[in-house]
PDB file of C-alpha atoms in Angstrom:
ATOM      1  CA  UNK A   1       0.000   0.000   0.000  1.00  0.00           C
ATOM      2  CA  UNK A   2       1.640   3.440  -0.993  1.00  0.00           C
ATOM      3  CA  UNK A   3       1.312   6.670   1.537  1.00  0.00           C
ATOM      4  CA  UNK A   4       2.573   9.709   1.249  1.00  0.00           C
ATOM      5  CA  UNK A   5       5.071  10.561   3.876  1.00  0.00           C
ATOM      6  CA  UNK A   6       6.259  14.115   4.630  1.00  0.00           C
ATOM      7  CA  UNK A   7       9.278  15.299   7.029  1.00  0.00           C
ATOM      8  CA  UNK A   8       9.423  17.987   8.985  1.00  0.00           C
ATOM      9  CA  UNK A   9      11.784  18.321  11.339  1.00  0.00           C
ATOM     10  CA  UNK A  10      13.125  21.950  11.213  1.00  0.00           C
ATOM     11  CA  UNK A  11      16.747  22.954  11.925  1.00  0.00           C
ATOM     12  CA  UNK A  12      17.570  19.539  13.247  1.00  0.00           C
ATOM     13  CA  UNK A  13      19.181  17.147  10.621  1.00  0.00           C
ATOM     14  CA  UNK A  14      18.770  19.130   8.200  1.00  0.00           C
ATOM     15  CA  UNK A  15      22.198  17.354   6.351  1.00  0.00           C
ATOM     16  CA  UNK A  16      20.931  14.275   6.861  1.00  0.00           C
ATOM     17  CA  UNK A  17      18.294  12.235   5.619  1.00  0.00           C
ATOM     18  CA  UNK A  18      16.063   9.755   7.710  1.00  0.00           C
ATOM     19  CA  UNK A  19      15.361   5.996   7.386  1.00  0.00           C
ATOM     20  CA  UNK A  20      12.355   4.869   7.154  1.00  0.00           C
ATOM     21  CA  UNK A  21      12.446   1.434   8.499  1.00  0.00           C
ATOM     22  CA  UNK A  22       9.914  -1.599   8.611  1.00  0.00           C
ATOM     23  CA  UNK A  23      10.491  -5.201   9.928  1.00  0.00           C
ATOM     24  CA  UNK A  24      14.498  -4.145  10.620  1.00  0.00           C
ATOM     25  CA  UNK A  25      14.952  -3.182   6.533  1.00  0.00           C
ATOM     26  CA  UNK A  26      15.386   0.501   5.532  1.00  0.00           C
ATOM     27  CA  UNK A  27      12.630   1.282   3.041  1.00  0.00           C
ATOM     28  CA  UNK A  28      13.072   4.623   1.793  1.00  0.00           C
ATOM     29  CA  UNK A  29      15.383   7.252   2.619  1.00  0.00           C
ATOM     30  CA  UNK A  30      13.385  10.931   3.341  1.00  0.00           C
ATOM     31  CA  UNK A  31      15.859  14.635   2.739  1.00  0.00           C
ATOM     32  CA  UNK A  32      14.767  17.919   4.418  1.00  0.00           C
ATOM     33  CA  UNK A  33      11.475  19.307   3.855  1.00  0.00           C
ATOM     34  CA  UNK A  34      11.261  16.390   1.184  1.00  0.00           C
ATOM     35  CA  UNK A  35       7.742  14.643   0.661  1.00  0.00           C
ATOM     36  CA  UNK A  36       8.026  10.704  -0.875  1.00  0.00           C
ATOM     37  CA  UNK A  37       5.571   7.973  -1.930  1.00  0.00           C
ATOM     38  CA  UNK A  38       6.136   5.110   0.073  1.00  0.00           C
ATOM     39  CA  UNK A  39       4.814   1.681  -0.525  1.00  0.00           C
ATOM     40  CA  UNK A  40       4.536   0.102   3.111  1.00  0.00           C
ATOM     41  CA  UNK A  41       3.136  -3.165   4.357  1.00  0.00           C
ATOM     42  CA  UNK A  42       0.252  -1.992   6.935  1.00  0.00           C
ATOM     43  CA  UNK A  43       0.271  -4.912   8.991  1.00  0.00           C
ATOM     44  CA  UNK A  44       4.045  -4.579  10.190  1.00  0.00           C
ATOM     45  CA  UNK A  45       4.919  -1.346  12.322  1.00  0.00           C
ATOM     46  CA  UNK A  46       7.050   1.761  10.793  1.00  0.00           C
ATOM     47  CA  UNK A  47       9.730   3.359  12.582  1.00  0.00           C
ATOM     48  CA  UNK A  48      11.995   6.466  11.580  1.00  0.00           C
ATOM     49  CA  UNK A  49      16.086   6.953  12.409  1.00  0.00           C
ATOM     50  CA  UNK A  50      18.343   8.949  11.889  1.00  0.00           C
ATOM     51  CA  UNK A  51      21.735   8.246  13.736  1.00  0.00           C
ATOM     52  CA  UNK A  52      21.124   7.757  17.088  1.00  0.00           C
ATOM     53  CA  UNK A  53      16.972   9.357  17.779  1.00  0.00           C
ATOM     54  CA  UNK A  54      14.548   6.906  16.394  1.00  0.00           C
ATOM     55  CA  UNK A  55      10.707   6.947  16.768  1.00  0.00           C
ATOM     56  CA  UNK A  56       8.097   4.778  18.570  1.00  0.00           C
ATOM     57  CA  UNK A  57       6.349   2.144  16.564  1.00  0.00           C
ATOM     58  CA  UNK A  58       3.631   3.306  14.084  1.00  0.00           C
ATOM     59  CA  UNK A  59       0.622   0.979  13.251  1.00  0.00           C
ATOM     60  CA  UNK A  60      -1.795   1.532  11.113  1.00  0.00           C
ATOM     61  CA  UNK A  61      -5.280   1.188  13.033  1.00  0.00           C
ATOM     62  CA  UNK A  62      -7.084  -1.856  12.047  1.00  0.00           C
ATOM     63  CA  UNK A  63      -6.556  -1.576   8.166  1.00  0.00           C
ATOM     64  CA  UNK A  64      -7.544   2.258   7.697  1.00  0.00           C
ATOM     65  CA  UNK A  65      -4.207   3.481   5.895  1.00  0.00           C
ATOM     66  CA  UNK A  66      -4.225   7.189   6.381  1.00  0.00           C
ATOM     67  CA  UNK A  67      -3.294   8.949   2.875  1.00  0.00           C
ATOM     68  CA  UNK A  68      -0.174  10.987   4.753  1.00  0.00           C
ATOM     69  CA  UNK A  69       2.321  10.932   7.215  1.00  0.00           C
ATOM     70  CA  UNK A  70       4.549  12.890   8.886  1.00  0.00           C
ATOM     71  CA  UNK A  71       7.677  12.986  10.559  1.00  0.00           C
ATOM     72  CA  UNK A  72       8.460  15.833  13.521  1.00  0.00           C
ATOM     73  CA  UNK A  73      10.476  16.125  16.103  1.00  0.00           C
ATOM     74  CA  UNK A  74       9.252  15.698  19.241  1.00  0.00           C
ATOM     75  CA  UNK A  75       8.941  19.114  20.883  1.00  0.00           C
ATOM     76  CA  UNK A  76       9.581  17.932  24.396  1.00  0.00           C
ATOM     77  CA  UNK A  77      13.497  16.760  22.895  1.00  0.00           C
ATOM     78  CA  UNK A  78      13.501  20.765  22.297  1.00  0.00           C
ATOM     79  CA  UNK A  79      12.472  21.379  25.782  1.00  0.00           C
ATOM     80  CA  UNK A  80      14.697  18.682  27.252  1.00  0.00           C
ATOM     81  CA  UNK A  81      17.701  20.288  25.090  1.00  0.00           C
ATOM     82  CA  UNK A  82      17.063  23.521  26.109  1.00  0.00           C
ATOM     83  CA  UNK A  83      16.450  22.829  29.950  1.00  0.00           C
ATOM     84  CA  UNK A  84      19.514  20.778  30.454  1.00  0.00           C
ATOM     85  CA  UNK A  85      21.883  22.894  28.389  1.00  0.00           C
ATOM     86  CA  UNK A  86      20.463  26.001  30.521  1.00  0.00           C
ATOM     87  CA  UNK A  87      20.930  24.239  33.950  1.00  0.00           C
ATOM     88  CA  UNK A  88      24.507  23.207  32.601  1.00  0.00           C
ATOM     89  CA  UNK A  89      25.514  26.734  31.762  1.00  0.00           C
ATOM     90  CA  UNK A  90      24.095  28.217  35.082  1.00  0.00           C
ATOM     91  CA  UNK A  91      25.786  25.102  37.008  1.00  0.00           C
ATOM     92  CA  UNK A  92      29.148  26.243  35.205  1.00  0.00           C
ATOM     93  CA  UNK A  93      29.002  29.506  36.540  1.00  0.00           C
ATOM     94  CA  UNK A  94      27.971  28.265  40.210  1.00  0.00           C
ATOM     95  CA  UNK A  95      31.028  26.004  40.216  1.00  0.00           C
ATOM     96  CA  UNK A  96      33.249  28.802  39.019  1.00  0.00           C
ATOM     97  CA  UNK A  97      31.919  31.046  42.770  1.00  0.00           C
ATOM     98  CA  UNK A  98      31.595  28.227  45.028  1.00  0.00           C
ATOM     99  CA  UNK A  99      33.982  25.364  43.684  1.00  0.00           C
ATOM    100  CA  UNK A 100      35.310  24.944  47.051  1.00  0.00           C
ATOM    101  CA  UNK A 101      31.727  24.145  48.192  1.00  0.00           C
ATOM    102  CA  UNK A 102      31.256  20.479  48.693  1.00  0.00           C
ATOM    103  CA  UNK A 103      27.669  20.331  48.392  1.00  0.00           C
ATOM    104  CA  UNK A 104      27.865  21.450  45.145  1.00  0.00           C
ATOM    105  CA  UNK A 105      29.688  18.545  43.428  1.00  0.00           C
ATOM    106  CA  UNK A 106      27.226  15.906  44.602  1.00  0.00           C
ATOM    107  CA  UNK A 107      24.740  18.062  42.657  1.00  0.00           C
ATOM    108  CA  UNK A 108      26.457  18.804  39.540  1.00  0.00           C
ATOM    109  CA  UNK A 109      26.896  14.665  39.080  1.00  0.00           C
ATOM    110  CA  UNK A 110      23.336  14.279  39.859  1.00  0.00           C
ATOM    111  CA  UNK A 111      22.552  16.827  37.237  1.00  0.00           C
ATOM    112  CA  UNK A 112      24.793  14.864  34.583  1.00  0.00           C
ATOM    113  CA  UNK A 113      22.988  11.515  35.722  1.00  0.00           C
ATOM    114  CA  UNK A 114      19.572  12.746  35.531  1.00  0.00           C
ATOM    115  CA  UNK A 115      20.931  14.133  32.066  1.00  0.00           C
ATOM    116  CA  UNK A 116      22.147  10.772  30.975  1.00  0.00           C
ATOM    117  CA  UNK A 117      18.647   9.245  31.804  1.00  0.00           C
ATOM    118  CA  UNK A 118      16.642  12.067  29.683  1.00  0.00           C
ATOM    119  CA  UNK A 119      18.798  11.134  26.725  1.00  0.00           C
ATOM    120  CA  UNK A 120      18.322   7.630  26.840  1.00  0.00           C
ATOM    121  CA  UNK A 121      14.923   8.496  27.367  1.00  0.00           C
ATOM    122  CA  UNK A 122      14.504  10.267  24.164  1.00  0.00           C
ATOM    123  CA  UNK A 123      16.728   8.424  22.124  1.00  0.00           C
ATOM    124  CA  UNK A 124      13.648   6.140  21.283  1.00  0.00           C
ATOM    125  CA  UNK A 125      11.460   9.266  21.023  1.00  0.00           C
ATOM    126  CA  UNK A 126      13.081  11.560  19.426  1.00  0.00           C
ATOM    127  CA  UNK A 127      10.448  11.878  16.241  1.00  0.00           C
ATOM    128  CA  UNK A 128       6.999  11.456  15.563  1.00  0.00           C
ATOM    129  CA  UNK A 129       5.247   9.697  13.493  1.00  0.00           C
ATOM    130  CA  UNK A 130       1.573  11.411  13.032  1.00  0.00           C
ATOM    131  CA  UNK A 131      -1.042  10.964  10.717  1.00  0.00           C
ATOM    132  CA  UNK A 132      -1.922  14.424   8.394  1.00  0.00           C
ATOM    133  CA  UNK A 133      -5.954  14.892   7.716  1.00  0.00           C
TER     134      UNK A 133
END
């Protein structure tokens, strides 16, 4: 069955394009801003990579194919970005007053843990796959 799939992502990956992958075999191959016919198998799920952010699995509910698709990032990675990089930065400058405070070293490596957990987190949710009416 061929749908219509659409990606856009912004800023982010611009360079690069992303696989679109179904039962573990890359099917097509979608550039920046780029819309593609896709022929895809609606009882096996789709996914989307690109390097190291994938998506969560897309079905298609009980046989209605939607004509489009498509691909976004997943505006919470934006938040998450944009929070941690912020606490980093204001971190930096508290460790550059008070780096002969202990109490601030047990927080700066709970900081990079919780940091490590959020990207982990959305390294399997880093786009989405929606349908378009």
């Amino acid at each position: 069955m061929q749908i219509e799939i659409k990606r856009r992502t912004g800023f982010f990956g611009m360079a690069s394009p992303i696989k679109l992958i179904q039962v573990g075999q890359p099917i097509a191959s979608i550039s920046h801003d780029q819309s593609q016919l896709v022929t895809i198998d609606p009882s096996q799920p789709l996914t989307v990579k690109l390097m190291m952010l994938r998506s969560q699995p897309y079905r298609v509910k009980h046989g209605m194919v939607p004509d489009k698709l498509e691909i976004v990032l997943n505006p919470q990675l934006k938040q998450f970005y944009f929070l941690s990089y912020g606490l980093f930065f204001v971190f930096a400058g508290l460790s550059g007053l008070f780096y002969t405070q202990r109490w601030l070293w047990p927080l700066l490596i709970m900081l990079i843990v919780l940091y490590g957990v959020g990207l982990r987190y959305f390294l399997v949710r880093g786009y989405l796959i929606r349908e378009v009416e």
